[in-house]
Amino acid sequence: MFHDTGDLLDRHTMQRCLELARQARGQTAPNPMVGSVVVQDGEIVGEGFHPGAGQPHAEVFALRAAGDRAEGATVYVNLEPCSHFGRTPPCADALIAAKVSRVVVGMIDPNPKVSGAGVDRLRNAGIEVVVGVEEAACRQLNEAFIYRILHQRPLGTLKYAMTLDGKIATTTGHSAWITRPESRQRVHFLRAGCDAVIIGGNTVRQDNPLLTSHGQGHNPLRVVMSRSLDLPRVAQLWKMTEAPTVVFTEAGAKPDFQQFLSDRGVEVVEVPNLSPAAVMANLFDRGFLSVLWECGGTLAAAAIRDGSVQKILAFIAPKLIGGAAAPSPVGDLGFERMTEAIELEDVKWQAIQSSSFDGVIGSDLLVEGRIKRSLTS
């Protein structure tokens, strides 16, 4: 009932919806990224996208732009129009009121409680509805929104950079820089699409990171996890002009340092038992969709163990460091046999080439995949 591939024009116009939706990348939580296009007699007469929670949905902006030309038109939208009252009225009702003749939908709402209700309302009003056009691309765009709806927690992605022999730093802890500038620029772009970036105390001490998107877009919330609050008083994360910072710790840890952070505008959150899952629960309550873990191996292993990580993004540099004590990206998971190893699926490989080289020589490799067990956790 809800799967129609659509014709070439439909697919092309749906791709335009996705382009529009991406303009609000990283800024819509807890809402999805949605774009909409109104077409009358083969001509685009209105476009719009959802800029953020509490603001009108994409269809409303597109209909406003189209004005009277929306009547009898075809409206494209990458996510099923809503059929319920939230912060804004139902978009299905707005489409019906505009007297559009046809609606092309990329994917059905993933929320089981409302899935298909918007399509049903449109069809009951006599509007032709086509569903499933460019569905795979639509689902990819809003994978974090879908995951949050189905699992009631944000989508967690572990990102790390390592050498070809699996090291994230030398035996002394030095790690700048493993990958090339092009890879680091890609990381900045990744941050711009996330709601939060998480590191542990050791990363603050060793690297003193800024954790911003460096002009690539939206700056995420910067999150530090530290049980002991054994953190430096001078750190880029305590400068709040670039982006906000939250430090999660355990109850009673270093009251004087907590006050130091609070005086600088850093939010401090005490939890009874600090864990990745506890932090992710807090971020879910904040309405977040996507969280990027940029931590060291010990915290990465804990996040994988308790189901806080669903995806892996590994940047691999063609370098060798060596050293039995040099840290690796994921700490002890307690496995003793190769058959216990966590496998990835939907794996993608990509060479991130340097502008100074032809071909892949001297380039980093990006490997991306999903942790299998997380799909059912």
Coordinates of C-alpha atoms in Angstrom, one line a residue:
M1 CA 0.0 0.0 0.0
F2 CA 2.8 2.4 0.9
H3 CA 5.4 1.7 -1.8
D4 CA 5.4 3.3 -5.2
T5 CA 8.8 4.1 -6.8
G6 CA 7.4 7.0 -8.8
D7 CA 8.6 8.3 -12.2
L8 CA 11.8 10.1 -13.1
L9 CA 10.3 13.6 -12.5
D10 CA 9.0 12.5 -9.1
R11 CA 12.4 11.2 -8.1
H12 CA 14.2 14.3 -9.3
T13 CA 11.9 16.6 -7.4
M14 CA 12.2 14.4 -4.3
Q15 CA 16.0 14.9 -4.5
R16 CA 15.3 18.6 -4.5
C17 CA 13.3 18.1 -1.3
L18 CA 16.3 16.4 0.3
E19 CA 18.6 19.3 -0.7
L20 CA 16.2 21.8 0.9
A21 CA 15.9 19.7 4.0
R22 CA 19.7 19.6 4.5
Q23 CA 19.8 23.4 4.8
A24 CA 18.7 22.8 8.5
R25 CA 21.2 20.1 9.1
G26 CA 22.0 19.7 12.8
Q27 CA 19.3 22.3 13.9
T28 CA 16.0 20.5 13.9
A29 CA 16.1 18.2 16.9
P30 CA 14.0 16.6 18.1
N31 CA 12.3 17.1 14.7
P32 CA 13.4 15.5 11.4
M33 CA 14.9 17.4 8.4
V34 CA 12.1 18.0 5.9
G35 CA 12.0 19.8 2.6
S36 CA 8.9 20.4 0.3
V37 CA 8.4 21.5 -3.3
V38 CA 5.2 22.6 -5.0
V39 CA 4.9 21.9 -8.7
Q40 CA 2.2 23.3 -11.0
D41 CA 2.2 22.4 -14.7
G42 CA 5.8 21.1 -14.6
E43 CA 7.1 24.3 -12.9
I44 CA 8.3 24.7 -9.3
V45 CA 6.1 27.4 -7.8
G46 CA 7.0 27.0 -4.1
E47 CA 9.7 25.5 -1.9
G48 CA 10.4 25.3 1.8
F49 CA 12.1 23.4 4.5
H50 CA 11.7 23.0 8.3
P51 CA 14.2 25.3 10.0
G52 CA 13.8 24.0 13.6
A53 CA 11.5 22.8 16.3
G54 CA 8.6 25.1 17.0
Q55 CA 8.7 26.7 13.6
P56 CA 6.4 25.9 10.7
H57 CA 6.9 22.6 8.8
A58 CA 8.3 22.4 5.3
E59 CA 4.9 22.1 3.6
V60 CA 3.7 25.3 5.2
F61 CA 6.6 27.3 3.8
A62 CA 6.2 25.7 0.4
L63 CA 2.5 26.4 0.3
R64 CA 3.0 30.0 1.3
A65 CA 5.5 30.5 -1.5
A66 CA 3.2 29.0 -4.0
G67 CA 0.1 31.0 -2.9
D68 CA -2.9 30.5 -5.2
R69 CA -0.8 28.3 -7.5
A70 CA -0.9 25.5 -5.0
E71 CA -4.5 24.7 -6.0
G72 CA -4.4 21.7 -8.3
A73 CA -0.6 21.3 -7.9
T74 CA 1.6 18.4 -6.9
V75 CA 3.3 18.7 -3.5
Y76 CA 6.5 16.8 -2.8
V77 CA 7.8 16.1 0.7
N78 CA 10.4 13.7 2.0
L79 CA 8.5 12.7 5.1
E80 CA 4.8 11.9 5.5
P81 CA 2.8 15.1 6.3
C82 CA 1.8 15.1 10.0
S83 CA -1.8 14.5 10.9
H84 CA -1.8 15.6 14.6
F85 CA -1.6 18.9 16.5
G86 CA 1.9 19.5 18.1
R87 CA 3.6 22.8 18.3
T88 CA 2.1 23.5 14.9
P89 CA -1.2 22.4 13.2
P90 CA -1.3 19.3 11.0
C91 CA 0.3 19.7 7.6
A92 CA -2.1 17.2 6.1
D93 CA -4.9 19.7 6.9
A94 CA -2.9 22.6 5.3
L95 CA -2.5 20.6 2.1
I96 CA -6.2 19.8 2.0
A97 CA -7.1 23.4 2.6
A98 CA -4.8 24.5 -0.3
K99 CA -6.7 22.1 -2.6
V100 CA -3.7 20.4 -4.0
S101 CA -4.4 17.5 -6.3
R102 CA -1.5 15.2 -5.6
V103 CA 1.1 14.6 -2.9
V104 CA 4.3 12.6 -3.4
V105 CA 5.8 11.3 -0.1
G106 CA 9.4 10.0 0.3
M107 CA 8.7 7.9 3.4
I108 CA 6.1 7.1 6.0
D109 CA 6.4 8.5 9.5
P110 CA 8.4 6.0 11.5
N111 CA 6.3 6.6 14.6
P112 CA 4.0 3.5 14.9
K113 CA 1.4 5.5 16.6
V114 CA 0.9 7.9 13.6
S115 CA 2.4 5.9 10.8
G116 CA 0.2 6.3 7.7
A117 CA -2.3 8.6 9.3
G118 CA -1.3 11.6 7.3
V119 CA -1.5 9.6 4.0
D120 CA -4.9 8.3 5.0
R121 CA -6.2 11.8 5.7
L122 CA -5.1 13.1 2.4
R123 CA -6.6 10.1 0.5
N124 CA -9.8 10.4 2.4
A125 CA -10.0 14.0 1.1
G126 CA -9.7 12.8 -2.5
I127 CA -6.0 13.7 -2.9
E128 CA -3.9 11.3 -4.9
V129 CA -0.9 10.2 -2.8
V130 CA 2.3 8.4 -4.0
V131 CA 4.6 6.9 -1.3
G132 CA 8.1 5.6 -1.4
V133 CA 9.8 7.9 -3.9
E134 CA 13.6 7.9 -3.2
E135 CA 12.7 6.2 0.1
A136 CA 16.3 4.9 0.8
A137 CA 17.7 8.4 0.5
C138 CA 14.9 9.8 2.6
R139 CA 15.6 7.2 5.4
Q140 CA 19.3 7.9 5.2
L141 CA 18.8 11.6 5.7
N142 CA 16.8 11.1 8.8
E143 CA 18.3 8.0 10.2
A144 CA 18.9 9.6 13.6
F145 CA 15.3 10.7 13.8
I146 CA 14.1 7.3 12.9
Y147 CA 16.4 5.7 15.5
R148 CA 15.3 8.1 18.2
I149 CA 11.6 7.3 17.5
L150 CA 12.0 3.6 17.5
H151 CA 14.5 3.2 20.3
Q152 CA 13.8 6.2 22.6
R153 CA 17.5 7.3 22.6
P154 CA 19.8 9.3 20.3
L155 CA 21.7 7.6 17.5
G156 CA 25.3 7.2 18.7
T157 CA 28.3 7.3 16.3
L158 CA 31.8 6.5 17.4
K159 CA 34.4 8.4 15.3
Y160 CA 38.1 7.9 15.6
A161 CA 41.3 8.3 13.6
M162 CA 44.0 5.7 13.7
T163 CA 47.2 4.6 11.9
L164 CA 47.3 1.6 9.7
D165 CA 48.6 -0.5 12.6
G166 CA 45.6 0.5 14.8
K167 CA 47.0 3.2 17.0
I168 CA 45.3 6.5 18.0
A169 CA 48.4 8.0 19.6
T170 CA 52.1 7.2 20.3
T171 CA 53.2 5.6 23.6
T172 CA 53.6 9.2 25.0
G173 CA 50.0 10.1 24.1
H174 CA 50.9 12.4 21.2
S175 CA 48.2 12.3 18.5
A176 CA 48.4 15.5 16.4
W177 CA 47.9 14.8 13.7
I178 CA 47.1 11.2 12.6
T179 CA 45.0 12.1 9.5
R180 CA 45.3 14.7 6.8
P181 CA 43.6 18.1 6.8
E182 CA 40.9 16.8 4.4
S183 CA 39.9 14.1 6.9
R184 CA 39.8 16.6 9.7
Q185 CA 37.6 18.8 7.6
R186 CA 35.2 15.9 7.1
V187 CA 35.1 15.5 10.9
H188 CA 34.1 19.2 11.3
F189 CA 31.3 18.6 8.8
L190 CA 30.2 15.5 10.8
R191 CA 30.0 17.6 14.0
A192 CA 27.8 20.2 12.2
G193 CA 25.2 17.5 11.7
C194 CA 25.2 16.3 15.3
D195 CA 23.5 17.6 18.4
A196 CA 26.4 16.7 20.8
V197 CA 30.0 15.6 20.8
I198 CA 31.2 13.5 23.7
I199 CA 34.7 13.0 25.0
G200 CA 36.3 11.8 28.3
G201 CA 38.5 13.6 30.8
N202 CA 41.7 12.1 29.3
T203 CA 41.0 13.6 25.9
V204 CA 40.6 17.0 27.6
R205 CA 43.9 16.6 29.3
Q206 CA 45.8 15.2 26.4
D207 CA 44.4 17.1 23.4
N208 CA 42.7 20.2 24.7
P209 CA 40.1 20.1 21.8
L210 CA 37.8 22.8 20.7
L211 CA 35.1 20.3 19.3
T212 CA 33.4 22.8 17.0
S213 CA 32.5 22.5 13.4
H214 CA 35.1 25.1 12.4
G215 CA 32.8 27.0 10.1
Q216 CA 31.2 24.0 8.5
G217 CA 27.8 24.8 10.1
H218 CA 26.0 24.3 13.4
N219 CA 28.2 23.8 16.5
P220 CA 27.1 20.9 18.6
L221 CA 26.9 20.8 22.4
R222 CA 30.3 19.8 23.8
V223 CA 30.1 17.1 26.4
V224 CA 32.7 15.9 28.8
M225 CA 32.4 12.8 31.0
S226 CA 34.6 12.7 34.1
R227 CA 34.0 10.8 37.4
S228 CA 36.8 12.5 39.3
L229 CA 36.8 16.0 37.6
D230 CA 40.5 15.7 37.4
L231 CA 40.5 18.3 34.6
P232 CA 42.7 21.3 33.7
R233 CA 41.5 24.8 34.7
V234 CA 42.7 26.1 31.3
A235 CA 40.9 24.4 28.4
Q236 CA 39.3 25.5 25.2
L237 CA 36.1 23.8 26.2
W238 CA 35.6 26.2 29.1
K239 CA 35.4 29.1 26.7
M240 CA 31.8 29.5 25.9
T241 CA 31.9 32.0 23.1
E242 CA 32.2 29.2 20.5
A243 CA 29.7 26.7 21.8
P244 CA 28.1 25.5 25.1
T245 CA 29.7 22.8 27.2
V246 CA 28.2 20.3 29.7
V247 CA 30.3 18.3 32.1
F248 CA 28.8 15.0 33.4
T249 CA 30.2 13.7 36.7
E250 CA 29.2 11.8 39.8
A251 CA 27.6 13.2 42.8
G252 CA 29.9 15.1 45.2
A253 CA 32.9 15.2 42.9
K254 CA 35.2 18.2 43.5
P255 CA 32.6 20.8 44.5
D256 CA 35.2 23.6 44.1
F257 CA 35.9 22.6 40.5
Q258 CA 32.2 22.3 39.8
Q259 CA 31.9 25.9 41.0
F260 CA 34.8 27.0 38.8
L261 CA 33.0 25.5 35.8
S262 CA 29.7 27.0 36.7
D263 CA 31.3 30.4 37.1
R264 CA 32.4 30.2 33.5
G265 CA 29.0 29.2 32.2
V266 CA 29.7 25.5 31.9
E267 CA 26.8 23.3 32.9
V268 CA 27.6 20.6 35.4
V269 CA 25.3 17.5 35.7
E270 CA 25.8 15.1 38.6
V271 CA 24.5 11.5 38.0
P272 CA 24.5 8.7 40.6
N273 CA 26.5 6.3 38.4
L274 CA 28.2 7.9 35.4
S275 CA 28.0 5.8 32.3
P276 CA 27.5 6.4 28.6
A277 CA 23.9 5.1 28.8
A278 CA 23.2 7.6 31.6
V279 CA 24.5 10.5 29.5
M280 CA 22.6 9.4 26.4
A281 CA 19.4 9.2 28.5
N282 CA 20.0 12.8 29.5
L283 CA 20.7 13.9 25.9
F284 CA 17.5 12.1 24.8
D285 CA 15.5 14.2 27.4
R286 CA 17.1 17.3 25.8
G287 CA 15.5 16.2 22.5
F288 CA 18.7 15.3 20.8
L289 CA 18.8 13.1 17.7
S290 CA 22.5 12.4 16.9
V291 CA 25.5 12.1 19.2
L292 CA 29.1 11.8 18.0
W293 CA 31.5 10.0 20.3
E294 CA 35.1 11.3 19.8
C295 CA 36.5 9.8 23.0
G296 CA 39.5 7.5 23.8
G297 CA 39.5 3.8 23.9
T298 CA 38.3 3.2 27.4
L299 CA 35.2 5.3 27.1
A300 CA 34.6 4.0 23.6
A301 CA 34.6 0.4 24.9
A302 CA 32.1 1.4 27.6
A303 CA 29.8 3.1 25.1
I304 CA 29.9 0.1 22.8
R305 CA 29.2 -2.3 25.7
D306 CA 26.1 -0.5 27.0
G307 CA 24.6 0.1 23.6
S308 CA 25.3 3.8 23.3
V309 CA 27.0 3.4 20.0
Q310 CA 25.3 2.2 16.8
K311 CA 27.7 3.3 14.1
I312 CA 31.4 3.4 13.6
L313 CA 33.3 5.9 11.5
A314 CA 37.0 5.0 11.3
F315 CA 39.5 7.3 9.6
I316 CA 42.6 5.2 8.7
A317 CA 45.9 6.9 7.9
P318 CA 48.6 5.2 5.9
K319 CA 51.1 5.5 8.7
L320 CA 52.7 3.1 11.2
I321 CA 53.5 4.0 14.8
G322 CA 54.1 0.7 16.5
G323 CA 54.5 0.3 20.2
A324 CA 52.8 -2.4 22.3
A325 CA 51.6 0.3 24.8
A326 CA 50.4 2.8 22.2
P327 CA 46.6 3.2 22.7
S328 CA 44.1 1.7 20.3
P329 CA 40.6 3.2 19.4
V330 CA 38.6 0.7 21.4
G331 CA 39.6 -0.6 24.9
D332 CA 38.9 -3.9 26.5
L333 CA 35.5 -5.4 25.6
G334 CA 36.2 -8.6 27.6
F335 CA 36.4 -10.8 24.5
E336 CA 38.6 -13.9 24.5
R337 CA 37.7 -15.5 21.2
M338 CA 37.5 -14.2 17.7
T339 CA 34.0 -15.5 17.4
E340 CA 32.9 -13.0 20.0
A341 CA 34.0 -10.0 17.9
I342 CA 31.4 -7.4 17.1
E343 CA 30.7 -7.3 13.4
L344 CA 29.7 -4.3 11.3
E345 CA 27.2 -4.3 8.5
D346 CA 26.2 -1.9 5.8
V347 CA 29.9 -1.2 5.5
K348 CA 31.1 1.6 3.2
W349 CA 34.7 2.4 2.2
Q350 CA 35.9 5.8 0.9
A351 CA 39.3 7.2 0.1
I352 CA 39.6 10.8 1.3
Q353 CA 42.2 12.1 -1.1
S354 CA 44.6 14.9 -0.6
S355 CA 44.4 17.8 -3.0
S356 CA 48.2 17.5 -3.5
F357 CA 48.0 13.9 -4.7
D358 CA 46.7 12.1 -7.8
G359 CA 44.9 8.9 -6.9
V360 CA 44.7 7.4 -3.4
I361 CA 48.5 7.3 -2.5
G362 CA 49.0 9.4 0.6
S363 CA 45.2 9.5 1.2
D364 CA 43.3 8.5 4.3
L365 CA 40.6 5.8 4.2
L366 CA 37.2 6.2 5.8
V367 CA 35.4 3.1 6.9
E368 CA 31.7 3.4 8.0
G369 CA 29.4 0.7 9.3
R370 CA 26.6 -0.2 11.7
I371 CA 27.1 -2.4 14.7
K372 CA 24.9 -5.5 14.1
R373 CA 23.7 -6.1 17.6
S374 CA 22.5 -2.5 18.0
L375 CA 19.8 -3.0 15.5
T376 CA 17.9 -5.2 17.9
S377 CA 19.0 -3.6 21.2

